[in-house]
Amino acid sequence: MKKHLRLLPFILPGLVLYAVLFMYPTISALYYSFTNWDGLSPSYQYVGLQNYVKVSEDIIFRKSLGNNVKFMLTVVLIQTVVSLLLALQIYKKSKLNVFLRALYFLPTILSSVSVGFIWTFIYDSNLGALNKLLQIIGLESLAQNWLGNPGIAIFSIAAVQAWAHIGQMAVLFVAGLQSIPAEIKEAAILDGASQTGLFFRITWPLLAPAAAIVVSYTTIQSFKAFDLVFTMTGGGPNYATEILSTYIYSSAFLNYAFGKAATASVYFLLLIAVITFLQFKLLRTDRVSY
Amino acid sequence: MRKWSWMTILVAVMLLVSACGSNSSGSQHNKQQSNGGNSGSEAEKQDVTLSFIHWRGEDVEVLDGIIAKFEQEYPYIHVETQVFPSDQYQSTAQAKIADGSVGDVFTVFPGAQFQAIARAGLFTDLTGESFVEHFEPNLIAAGQQDGKQFALPYQLVYNIPIYNVALFEQHQVEVPLDWDSFLAALEVFKQAGLTPIAFPGADIGPGQLMNSMVMNNAPDEDIFVKLEAGEAKLTDEWWVKTLAQFKELNDKGYLQKDAVGAKQDSSIALFVQEQAAILGTGSFHLASNKASNPNLKQGLLAPITVSADEAVYEGIHTTTFMLAVNSKSKHTEEAKLFIEFLSRSDIAAEYANGTGQNVTVKDVEYTSEELQIVSEWTTKHTRFQPRFTISNGEVQKAVTNSIQAVLSGVSAEQAAAEAQAIVEQQIGQ
């Protein structure tokens, strides 16, 4: 016990920060989700589970959830596959690879609000660079109303989200690839493994912890991708890019329904917890051993 | 290990208790503050710092000059200004003024934000204050509730499309007075290779143009109040017709290509470069358009969606930038002195001519061409912006989103039905 007490000063700052910045707001949100607080009035009433029923039936909440799933799947797929392919090209140590890693990482250090504004201009259907580029290379038929067409707007934003974070994920994969012992690969090659066999039987299974981090981080990140949506479309056109975080924001700050927003946050928290848990189970990170 | 688990649970329970308890103690504190709210007169002549919060970053220079004059007249009062971007202001102002530490004088948007702050009891009642008489009585209704004057609108805006007078003259197009002549005028510009209407469909366009499009389709000024009360529906003829007319404008190529994805910057660019005959926003862009293209000759033109003899209204006005005194402020008397100062006709004129915004104050002399264009409209029969009569933010969004839906190809009937379903959920039907 004495030993534990001596260690307390080391963990206390972290624990206090975690409690104040994470646990307190989380518990507060849970508490307010059972009320009809408007965020301003000093008084409010307890409404039991009413908010939970209302939010689950809410047309906009359902649309947001559907959009969020589309957004997440697109981002997870593009981001994981492309960053893995890039990592396989640049994980070996050479000056060029170090430069390329830095280059791919560059979009990650830009503020996502700036990224949103930059891409809004690129996507502009009349003046934007993307449609102009397609026109120049003779692919005018592929020019789109990227952010104005409700059918593709969410995917246009997902592509930007992936673009901004592919470099970051590639670095995680590079770290994973570099930690795979070279002798295991050598042994497999000596045993006559093909490049495909080597990847699927040796590299990928041993890359599972890195892949789990990439996939779960990307999932969580894409679920809470508020800033890009907010700056690029504001949830429009006609709710086509409304996602859970923008739904929570507009419920709380534009519609003054904090109780409802808190309820949506609780659903959001549960959803992310379940998805992350399932991902870790499916990717079997606990089974990796050398 | 077990002891550690118990400690974790204990910390969690303490947090739960404090989370639950925080609001009641907060409200107690608020009550005490509001009881002592009128201590300003006792502290007369003592140095007072007034906090003034608003969203007009572009007016700061002019307001700073006005504040300097105010501080000269009242040397014991010092005004500290904080400015937030307008969208941020909509979402965060309430939280900032709630404890009275900032925003002794604050500004408020009409509609949903005004209603929310009124519900929270954060307005000081200004009814009967002498300076209320400095304002045009018919232009301050947006700051009233239950017969009380809670806020005083300062700016007067006309939410009517802007047209390029030179292009109209060049193509010999008269200002249309009914729907058929409006469409005919747009056809002339289309045939001339111009964009008839530059419409920022991705952001402010639907919320602006809907007002003049609906004003004669539903002449009842309480139509959106009735919508929120469940007495009118978006599937009724007035809104379906409005949506169908929006669709007609889009389908006939009278809005720029892909208008639903266009933001205001690109639409304004089309207009100031004289590639578009009409800009579907409002008078608040007159001054900035002129600054971008000094040769631009502009006027205001509201689409009349009915025949000339059926038209009831000529346009839309909004009174906004509503000045209010925080009920939680410790300096309400000084705050009122500041509003009184702003409402003097010479000060209001300085604000108006300096910022290019018309004001609601009486006897103000406008010097700039743009302000004169707007002041001509004060004699016309306009109605208060219908969108701001919607008190629920989600209902407002459902209404404007139904316009985006028709511009994306959905039929007017379907878009109206989908929006009505959201409205019914919001109003609890």
XYZ file of C-alpha atoms in Angstrom:
719
model
C 0.000 0.000 0.000
C 2.858 2.347 0.950
C 4.437 1.679 -2.410
C 1.192 2.629 -4.133
C 0.967 5.867 -2.142
C 4.498 6.804 -3.173
C 3.478 6.335 -6.812
C 0.342 8.462 -6.425
C 1.953 11.860 -7.284
C 3.001 10.431 -10.630
C -0.460 9.377 -11.722
C -2.455 12.078 -9.958
C -2.030 14.896 -12.540
C -3.119 12.574 -15.337
C -5.992 11.222 -13.280
C -7.197 14.721 -12.363
C -7.025 15.911 -15.972
C -8.848 12.803 -17.155
C -11.487 13.193 -14.462
C -12.078 16.903 -15.095
C -11.847 16.953 -18.872
C -13.342 13.588 -19.729
C -15.244 11.901 -16.919
C -16.989 14.992 -15.582
C -18.378 16.077 -18.993
C -19.352 12.500 -19.789
C -21.241 12.066 -16.548
C -22.803 15.520 -16.934
C -23.975 14.586 -20.432
C -25.497 11.390 -19.068
C -27.263 13.396 -16.370
C -28.617 16.040 -18.756
C -29.806 13.390 -21.190
C -32.612 12.664 -18.710
C -33.699 16.315 -18.613
C -35.272 18.850 -20.963
C -32.615 21.503 -20.224
C -32.377 24.153 -22.958
C -28.794 25.099 -22.102
C -29.775 28.509 -20.757
C -32.594 28.388 -18.266
C -31.653 27.816 -14.665
C -34.470 25.304 -14.288
C -35.343 22.112 -16.111
C -37.432 19.014 -15.629
C -36.548 15.341 -15.516
C -38.114 13.596 -18.452
C -36.878 10.066 -17.851
C -36.179 8.136 -21.017
C -38.281 10.448 -23.188
C -35.233 11.953 -24.915
C -33.910 8.492 -25.743
C -37.182 7.515 -27.414
C -37.508 10.842 -29.247
C -33.927 10.881 -30.529
C -34.092 7.278 -31.732
C -37.224 8.156 -33.751
C -35.852 11.470 -35.014
C -35.693 11.546 -38.829
C -32.589 13.772 -38.828
C -30.814 11.593 -36.246
C -31.437 8.526 -38.402
C -30.222 10.335 -41.516
C -27.132 11.486 -39.598
C -26.423 7.960 -38.423
C -26.763 6.608 -41.978
C -24.501 9.345 -43.339
C -22.006 8.696 -40.559
C -21.834 5.011 -41.459
C -21.322 5.846 -45.164
C -18.682 8.400 -44.239
C -16.906 6.051 -41.847
C -16.845 3.075 -44.216
C -15.499 5.198 -47.063
C -12.826 6.809 -44.916
C -11.796 3.536 -43.238
C -11.565 1.752 -46.568
C -9.653 4.443 -48.484
C -7.470 5.469 -45.589
C -6.460 1.946 -44.530
C -5.856 0.552 -48.014
C -4.037 3.557 -49.425
C -1.927 4.151 -46.322
C -0.968 0.447 -46.232
C 0.015 0.508 -49.910
C 2.047 3.657 -49.326
C 3.674 2.193 -46.205
C 4.729 -0.925 -48.134
C 6.512 1.359 -50.586
C 8.242 3.613 -48.081
C 8.959 1.510 -44.976
C 12.532 0.605 -45.971
C 15.141 3.039 -44.729
C 16.414 5.353 -47.446
C 16.707 9.104 -47.834
C 13.994 9.200 -50.486
C 11.608 7.244 -48.253
C 12.216 9.580 -45.312
C 11.413 12.524 -47.613
C 8.279 10.797 -48.943
C 7.084 9.979 -45.417
C 7.418 13.663 -44.501
C 5.650 14.676 -47.707
C 2.699 12.315 -47.168
C 2.473 13.420 -43.551
C 2.208 17.103 -44.498
C -1.618 17.376 -44.826
C -1.971 16.020 -41.268
C -0.335 19.090 -39.769
C -2.743 21.460 -41.500
C -5.696 22.605 -39.449
C -8.785 20.719 -40.584
C -10.696 23.993 -40.878
C -8.082 25.218 -43.389
C -8.272 21.873 -45.187
C -12.050 22.290 -45.350
C -11.829 25.786 -46.833
C -9.138 24.802 -49.340
C -11.136 21.823 -50.582
C -14.362 23.846 -50.719
C -12.653 26.012 -53.340
C -11.190 22.995 -55.150
C -14.611 21.325 -55.270
C -16.559 24.449 -56.344
C -18.547 23.302 -59.345
C -18.214 26.562 -61.290
C -14.836 27.981 -60.311
C -13.143 24.989 -58.634
C -9.808 23.485 -59.690
C -11.036 19.887 -59.787
C -13.656 20.351 -62.493
C -11.262 22.631 -64.414
C -8.577 19.915 -64.260
C -11.002 17.267 -65.487
C -11.935 19.614 -68.326
C -8.278 20.153 -69.292
C -7.480 16.431 -69.430
C -10.569 15.732 -71.492
C -12.628 14.073 -68.766
C -15.275 16.784 -68.600
C -17.993 14.164 -68.358
C -16.655 13.240 -64.904
C -17.050 16.829 -63.631
C -19.528 16.878 -60.758
C -21.330 19.162 -58.402
C -19.099 17.670 -55.717
C -20.606 19.272 -52.635
C -24.011 20.206 -54.055
C -25.170 16.810 -55.240
C -26.813 15.069 -52.265
C -25.835 11.682 -53.706
C -22.085 12.285 -53.617
C -21.466 15.151 -51.175
C -20.734 12.863 -48.207
C -18.219 10.861 -50.263
C -16.529 14.054 -51.452
C -15.955 15.049 -47.830
C -14.852 11.511 -46.927
C -12.195 11.717 -49.649
C -10.859 14.924 -48.096
C -10.815 13.337 -44.645
C -8.838 10.393 -46.052
C -6.485 12.710 -47.983
C -5.719 14.634 -44.821
C -4.894 11.574 -42.699
C -3.411 8.992 -45.047
C 0.146 10.158 -44.269
C -0.457 9.832 -40.542
C -1.763 6.276 -40.913
C 1.077 5.377 -43.285
C 3.536 6.323 -40.525
C 1.750 3.937 -38.129
C 1.932 1.154 -40.704
C 5.620 1.925 -41.349
C 6.296 1.533 -37.632
C 4.389 -1.785 -37.652
C 6.241 -3.029 -40.722
C 9.607 -2.077 -39.281
C 8.886 -3.984 -36.085
C 8.381 -7.289 -37.950
C 11.599 -9.294 -37.444
C 13.473 -9.671 -40.742
C 14.398 -13.315 -40.029
C 10.746 -14.410 -40.144
C 10.412 -12.991 -43.646
C 13.753 -14.466 -44.685
C 12.691 -17.901 -43.424
C 9.435 -17.665 -45.368
C 11.267 -16.632 -48.556
C 13.709 -19.532 -48.097
C 10.707 -21.832 -47.742
C 9.586 -20.582 -51.152
C 6.817 -18.121 -50.182
C 5.556 -15.918 -53.039
C 5.196 -12.125 -52.582
C 1.423 -12.499 -52.167
C 1.807 -15.418 -49.770
C 4.431 -13.495 -47.806
C 2.079 -10.552 -47.425
C -1.051 -12.483 -46.470
C 0.596 -15.175 -44.294
C 3.422 -13.265 -42.637
C 3.212 -9.467 -42.990
C -0.549 -8.900 -42.529
C -0.992 -11.149 -39.446
C 2.033 -9.569 -37.783
C 0.785 -6.136 -38.747
C -2.493 -6.716 -36.897
C -1.727 -4.459 -33.890
C -0.835 -1.556 -36.203
C -3.859 -2.302 -38.399
C -6.109 -2.383 -35.329
C -4.834 1.004 -34.238
C -5.222 2.417 -37.755
C -8.741 1.055 -38.230
C -10.046 1.958 -34.774
C -8.416 5.388 -34.821
C -9.796 6.058 -38.313
C -13.246 4.884 -37.259
C -13.362 7.125 -34.213
C -11.810 10.020 -36.105
C -14.301 9.713 -38.966
C -17.227 9.442 -36.562
C -16.379 12.702 -34.916
C -15.276 14.541 -38.067
C -17.125 17.704 -37.205
C -14.855 20.439 -38.555
C -14.657 19.290 -42.183
C -18.413 18.886 -42.531
C -19.076 22.130 -40.684
C -16.746 24.193 -42.879
C -17.502 22.494 -46.199
C -21.268 21.962 -46.249
C -22.719 22.692 -42.810
C -24.590 19.375 -43.079
C -26.280 20.212 -46.397
C -27.547 20.037 -49.022
C -30.815 18.875 -47.498
C -29.142 16.909 -44.626
C -27.038 14.910 -47.144
C -23.873 15.439 -45.104
C -25.409 15.781 -41.646
C -23.483 13.479 -39.318
C -23.905 12.748 -35.623
C -21.507 15.432 -34.435
C -23.168 18.167 -36.522
C -26.568 16.875 -35.386
C -25.476 17.195 -31.746
C -24.092 20.670 -32.420
C -27.233 21.961 -34.086
C -29.496 20.405 -31.445
C -27.532 22.065 -28.665
C -26.488 25.400 -30.093
C -28.966 26.227 -32.828
C -32.071 24.625 -31.422
C -31.267 25.042 -27.709
C -32.208 21.430 -26.909
C -29.316 20.425 -24.661
C -31.171 17.453 -23.216
C -31.680 16.038 -26.690
C -28.085 16.801 -27.686
C -26.814 15.075 -24.536
C -28.920 12.017 -25.391
C -27.477 11.896 -28.910
C -23.988 12.173 -27.355
C -24.690 9.171 -25.130
C -25.826 7.144 -28.163
C -22.687 8.339 -29.944
C -20.462 7.236 -27.060
C -22.064 3.790 -26.889
C -21.805 3.336 -30.635
C -18.103 4.159 -30.735
C -17.439 1.921 -27.724
C -19.200 -1.043 -29.368
C -17.532 -0.526 -32.740
C -14.056 -0.204 -31.217
C -14.612 -3.307 -29.077
C -15.758 -5.325 -32.089
C -12.844 -4.129 -34.194
C -10.304 -5.198 -31.601
C -12.005 -8.596 -31.344
C -12.187 -9.060 -35.121
C -8.595 -8.033 -35.732
C -7.432 -10.395 -32.963
C -4.713 -8.098 -31.742
C -4.188 -10.229 -28.655
C -2.991 -13.196 -30.659
C 0.162 -11.650 -32.129
C 3.378 -13.211 -30.901
C 6.761 -13.611 -32.455
C -5.760 -3.927 -6.567
C -9.207 -4.119 -5.039
C -8.563 -0.926 -3.061
C -7.699 0.843 -6.290
C -10.996 -0.275 -7.822
C -12.829 1.116 -4.808
C -10.978 4.393 -5.197
C -11.960 4.616 -8.837
C -15.611 4.008 -7.952
C -15.389 6.620 -5.205
C -13.980 9.204 -7.620
C -16.713 8.351 -10.128
C -19.438 8.735 -7.496
C -17.998 12.082 -6.347
C -17.990 13.306 -9.930
C -21.568 12.156 -10.403
C -22.671 13.989 -7.297
C -20.857 17.165 -8.300
C -22.236 16.939 -11.844
C -25.761 16.651 -10.519
C -25.264 19.337 -7.935
C -23.539 21.887 -10.128
C -26.637 23.204 -11.796
C -28.643 23.836 -8.686
C -25.808 25.780 -7.072
C -25.313 27.643 -10.345
C -28.932 28.689 -10.479
C -28.791 29.823 -6.864
C -25.865 32.012 -7.751
C -27.737 33.383 -10.729
C -30.714 34.253 -8.583
C -28.552 36.148 -6.121
C -26.958 38.062 -8.966
C -30.233 38.950 -10.580
C -31.604 40.251 -7.290
C -28.686 42.597 -6.960
C -28.744 43.506 -10.612
C -29.732 47.147 -10.275
C -26.898 48.314 -8.136
C -25.607 50.554 -10.948
C -27.297 53.711 -9.675
C -25.756 53.352 -6.206
C -22.318 53.008 -7.738
C -22.818 56.189 -9.776
C -19.642 58.015 -10.720
C -17.568 55.050 -9.667
C -15.467 53.624 -12.466
C -17.463 51.091 -14.401
C -16.328 48.766 -17.150
C -19.116 47.775 -19.531
C -18.771 44.668 -21.629
C -20.297 44.945 -25.112
C -20.494 41.817 -27.265
C -21.644 41.577 -30.873
C -20.977 39.867 -34.208
C -20.208 42.751 -36.579
C -16.440 42.480 -37.016
C -16.650 44.781 -40.050
C -18.146 47.585 -37.896
C -15.481 47.578 -35.191
C -13.596 50.623 -36.443
C -16.736 52.770 -36.626
C -18.017 51.509 -33.284
C -14.649 52.180 -31.644
C -14.945 55.829 -32.737
C -18.460 56.023 -31.309
C -17.356 54.367 -28.065
C -14.520 56.901 -27.699
C -17.121 59.705 -27.885
C -19.303 57.894 -25.348
C -16.378 57.549 -22.939
C -15.654 61.232 -23.374
C -19.203 62.098 -22.338
C -19.223 59.586 -19.471
C -15.589 59.508 -18.292
C -16.361 57.028 -15.502
C -17.589 54.383 -17.974
C -15.192 52.305 -19.992
C -16.556 50.026 -22.744
C -14.790 46.791 -23.614
C -15.881 45.211 -26.876
C -15.705 41.546 -27.809
C -16.620 40.491 -31.339
C -17.459 36.973 -32.545
C -18.156 35.684 -36.062
C -21.922 35.692 -36.628
C -22.371 31.902 -36.841
C -20.326 31.442 -33.670
C -22.294 34.224 -32.011
C -25.561 32.402 -32.730
C -24.284 29.368 -30.843
C -22.184 30.752 -28.006
C -23.577 34.144 -27.013
C -26.173 32.669 -24.666
C -23.608 30.760 -22.643
C -21.388 33.830 -22.405
C -24.074 36.198 -21.134
C -25.687 33.649 -18.817
C -23.606 34.483 -15.750
C -23.487 38.250 -16.326
C -19.696 38.467 -16.417
C -19.667 39.540 -20.068
C -22.209 41.214 -22.287
C -23.651 43.955 -20.049
C -24.800 45.228 -23.432
C -25.203 42.532 -26.038
C -26.722 42.157 -29.463
C -29.147 39.449 -30.451
C -30.607 38.035 -33.663
C -34.380 38.128 -34.054
C -36.188 34.774 -34.091
C -34.798 31.635 -32.452
C -31.972 33.324 -30.509
C -34.203 36.126 -29.227
C -36.800 33.578 -28.092
C -34.224 31.412 -26.299
C -32.714 34.356 -24.419
C -36.176 35.645 -23.511
C -37.088 32.188 -22.145
C -33.932 32.212 -20.039
C -34.868 35.626 -18.584
C -31.632 37.287 -19.653
C -33.213 40.474 -21.035
C -33.724 43.648 -18.998
C -37.131 45.098 -19.822
C -36.553 48.357 -21.705
C -40.249 49.268 -21.971
C -40.844 52.915 -21.136
C -37.185 53.947 -21.364
C -36.962 57.390 -22.990
C -34.540 56.249 -25.699
C -37.058 53.727 -27.092
C -38.746 56.757 -28.684
C -35.612 57.435 -30.744
C -36.483 54.383 -32.871
C -39.082 54.046 -35.652
C -41.926 52.318 -33.745
C -42.804 49.981 -36.635
C -39.204 48.756 -36.879
C -38.657 47.583 -33.304
C -41.371 44.933 -33.048
C -38.829 42.119 -33.482
C -37.469 42.944 -30.017
C -40.853 42.765 -28.305
C -42.497 39.890 -26.477
C -45.659 39.851 -24.352
C -45.910 43.632 -24.670
C -42.387 44.199 -23.351
C -39.517 45.780 -25.241
C -36.634 43.416 -24.485
C -34.294 44.428 -27.290
C -33.986 47.294 -29.768
C -33.166 46.408 -33.371
C -30.457 48.768 -34.661
C -29.919 47.673 -38.268
C -32.450 47.673 -41.053
C -31.848 45.185 -43.850
C -33.924 44.386 -46.924
C -33.749 40.695 -47.779
C -34.463 41.304 -51.410
C -32.315 40.273 -54.393
C -29.957 42.919 -55.778
C -30.059 43.641 -59.512
C -27.560 45.181 -61.881
C -29.291 48.364 -63.072
C -26.921 48.837 -66.042
C -27.573 45.312 -67.364
C -31.331 45.823 -67.031
C -31.076 49.081 -68.989
C -28.746 47.577 -71.596
C -31.182 44.731 -72.304
C -34.206 47.012 -71.995
C -35.707 45.003 -69.198
C -38.167 46.718 -66.867
C -38.351 45.727 -63.193
C -40.939 42.899 -63.321
C -44.134 43.290 -61.344
C -45.524 39.759 -61.642
C -44.292 36.187 -62.019
C -44.694 35.947 -65.802
C -42.777 39.139 -66.485
C -40.136 38.035 -63.972
C -39.607 34.795 -65.918
C -39.587 36.735 -69.211
C -36.900 39.072 -67.858
C -34.763 36.141 -66.746
C -35.138 34.570 -70.199
C -33.739 37.738 -71.806
C -30.592 37.503 -69.675
C -30.255 33.781 -70.323
C -30.470 34.357 -74.092
C -27.808 37.059 -73.760
C -25.430 34.472 -72.274
C -25.624 35.891 -68.762
C -26.498 34.107 -65.540
C -29.961 35.482 -64.721
C -29.678 34.884 -60.952
C -26.475 34.157 -59.012
C -27.838 32.062 -56.188
C -25.700 30.797 -53.281
C -27.745 27.616 -52.770
C -25.194 25.974 -50.475
C -25.313 28.551 -47.707
C -27.321 31.752 -47.352
C -29.318 31.664 -50.612
C -32.312 29.514 -49.588
C -32.752 31.383 -46.300
C -32.729 34.737 -48.081
C -34.644 34.195 -51.311
C -37.380 32.115 -49.635
C -38.646 35.268 -47.948
C -39.534 37.223 -51.061
C -40.648 34.041 -52.841
C -43.143 33.182 -50.105
C -44.323 36.683 -49.149
C -47.173 36.814 -51.677
C -47.816 33.066 -51.874
C -48.664 33.235 -48.178
C -49.560 36.856 -47.381
C -50.467 35.879 -43.814
C -47.609 37.263 -41.693
C -48.191 34.566 -39.100
C -47.932 31.679 -41.536
C -44.794 30.191 -39.942
C -46.154 30.816 -36.446
C -49.166 28.768 -37.536
C -46.833 26.134 -38.986
C -45.170 25.730 -35.595
C -48.557 25.648 -33.911
C -49.648 22.836 -36.237
C -52.305 25.027 -37.867
C -50.570 25.214 -41.261
C -48.500 22.701 -43.170
C -45.620 22.847 -45.613
C -47.639 20.494 -47.796
C -50.283 23.209 -48.196
C -50.526 25.068 -51.462
C -48.539 28.166 -50.329
C -45.289 26.282 -49.731
C -45.652 23.660 -52.471
C -46.196 26.516 -54.940
C -43.118 28.341 -53.594
C -41.006 25.198 -53.969
C -42.386 24.578 -57.463
C -41.387 28.117 -58.430
C -37.867 27.593 -57.076
C -37.709 24.392 -59.125
C -38.946 26.228 -62.199
C -36.163 28.823 -61.842
C -33.593 26.043 -61.591
C -34.995 23.778 -64.306
C -35.238 26.637 -66.808
C -31.577 27.501 -66.223
C -32.264 30.839 -64.554
C -29.959 30.031 -61.626
C -26.283 29.392 -62.290
C -25.247 25.790 -63.008
C -25.106 23.610 -59.875
C -26.589 26.420 -57.801
C -27.256 24.140 -54.841
C -23.503 23.651 -54.380
C -22.632 27.344 -54.823
C -21.416 29.332 -51.835
C -21.922 33.056 -51.436
C -18.352 34.013 -52.407
C -18.612 32.502 -55.876
C -22.129 33.883 -56.400
C -21.041 37.366 -55.367
C -18.056 37.063 -57.715
C -20.424 36.315 -60.630
C -22.522 39.364 -59.795
C -19.751 41.902 -59.200
C -18.029 40.781 -62.411
C -21.333 41.639 -64.138
C -21.791 38.069 -65.383
C -25.039 37.754 -63.442
C -28.004 40.140 -63.613
C -29.386 39.423 -60.136
C -27.800 38.350 -56.855
C -30.169 36.290 -54.699
C -29.144 37.637 -51.295
C -30.020 41.017 -49.764
C -29.245 44.700 -49.231
C -26.452 43.832 -46.782
C -24.253 43.045 -49.817
C -24.777 46.423 -51.546
C -21.810 48.156 -49.900
C -19.347 45.268 -50.289
C -20.393 44.740 -53.944
C -19.755 48.400 -54.633
C -16.373 48.184 -52.928
C -15.445 45.239 -55.196
C -16.680 46.959 -58.361
C -17.074 50.745 -58.029
C -18.777 50.932 -61.465
C -21.650 48.719 -60.349
C -25.086 50.378 -60.392
C -27.365 48.420 -58.086
C -31.008 48.293 -57.123
C -33.283 46.017 -55.140
C -35.834 43.791 -56.824
C -38.166 41.327 -55.142
C -39.592 38.519 -57.267
C -43.371 38.810 -57.301
C -44.602 35.235 -57.453
C -48.246 36.059 -58.235
C -50.034 38.279 -60.719
C -49.636 42.043 -60.152
C -53.179 42.479 -58.818
C -52.726 39.660 -56.285
C -49.458 41.026 -54.908
C -49.781 42.229 -51.325
C -46.147 42.930 -50.459
C -43.383 44.605 -52.434
C -40.479 43.270 -50.402
C -38.998 41.975 -47.154
C -37.291 43.801 -44.343
C -35.442 42.593 -41.288
C -34.562 44.545 -38.258
C -31.611 42.933 -36.595
C -28.445 43.614 -34.542
C -30.849 44.058 -31.637
C -29.322 45.883 -28.688
C -30.153 44.518 -25.260
C -29.155 44.886 -21.619
C -28.230 41.738 -19.719
C -30.516 41.154 -16.748
C -27.571 39.551 -14.918
C -25.433 42.665 -15.389
C -24.299 44.658 -12.375
C -24.279 47.825 -14.481
C -27.716 47.997 -16.059
C -27.981 51.796 -15.693
C -24.673 52.389 -17.472
C -25.670 49.817 -20.098
C -28.866 51.781 -20.759
C -26.829 55.000 -21.056
C -24.778 53.306 -23.777
C -27.875 52.259 -25.734
C -29.312 55.754 -25.317
C -26.069 57.141 -26.790
C -26.173 54.746 -29.768
C -29.794 55.698 -30.455
C -29.104 59.424 -30.912
C -29.721 60.361 -34.541
C -26.251 61.896 -35.096
C -24.496 58.825 -33.627
C -26.749 56.433 -35.556
C -25.964 58.401 -38.731
C -22.249 58.080 -38.008
C -22.724 54.318 -37.605
C -24.895 53.989 -40.729
C -22.724 56.051 -43.068
C -19.528 54.539 -41.688
C -20.637 50.943 -42.008
C -22.982 51.101 -45.008
C -25.887 49.735 -42.966
C -29.285 51.372 -42.649
C -30.575 51.869 -39.145
C -33.924 51.835 -37.370
C -33.321 55.172 -35.648
C -35.485 58.173 -36.593
C -34.226 61.259 -38.480
C -30.978 59.761 -39.742
C -29.420 61.344 -42.802
C -27.825 58.894 -45.226
C -25.001 60.114 -47.428
C -23.885 57.058 -49.436
C -25.543 55.935 -52.682
C -26.175 52.381 -51.352
C -27.890 53.614 -48.225
C -30.072 55.897 -50.306
C -31.109 52.925 -52.470
C -32.232 51.163 -49.329
C -33.885 54.167 -47.740
C -36.186 54.442 -50.798
C -37.645 51.128 -49.657
C -38.779 52.481 -46.303
C -41.880 53.921 -47.987
C -42.777 50.638 -49.731
C -45.052 47.958 -48.407
C -42.666 45.356 -47.016
C -43.101 42.658 -44.421
C -40.815 41.354 -41.676
C -38.592 38.473 -42.773
C -40.833 35.369 -42.562
C -37.868 33.050 -41.797
C -37.208 34.916 -38.562
C -40.750 34.276 -37.387
C -39.786 30.587 -37.058
C -38.692 30.099 -33.462
C -37.429 26.501 -33.748
C -34.013 26.210 -35.396
C -34.704 22.718 -36.748
C -38.002 23.826 -38.304
C -36.151 26.695 -39.966
C -33.585 24.247 -41.312
C -36.263 21.859 -42.584
C -37.878 24.739 -44.478
C -34.656 25.943 -46.147
C -33.503 22.366 -46.803
C -36.693 21.657 -48.753
C -35.527 24.375 -51.181
C -32.180 22.604 -51.574
C -34.103 19.372 -52.162
C -36.083 20.767 -55.114
C -32.932 22.293 -56.582
C -31.387 18.801 -56.390
C -34.208 17.356 -58.487
C -36.796 16.255 -55.919
C -40.412 17.182 -56.741
C -41.978 20.076 -54.850
C -44.622 17.783 -53.329
C -42.081 15.246 -52.066
C -39.710 17.882 -50.691
C -42.610 19.545 -48.883
C -43.801 16.223 -47.449
C -40.325 15.302 -46.169
C -39.882 18.720 -44.567
C -43.357 18.570 -43.014
C -42.514 15.197 -41.407
C -39.498 16.812 -39.688
C -41.583 19.826 -38.645
C -44.191 17.543 -37.052
C -41.518 15.726 -35.049
C -40.076 19.032 -33.887
C -43.372 20.503 -32.777
C -44.311 17.197 -31.152
C -47.271 16.194 -33.241
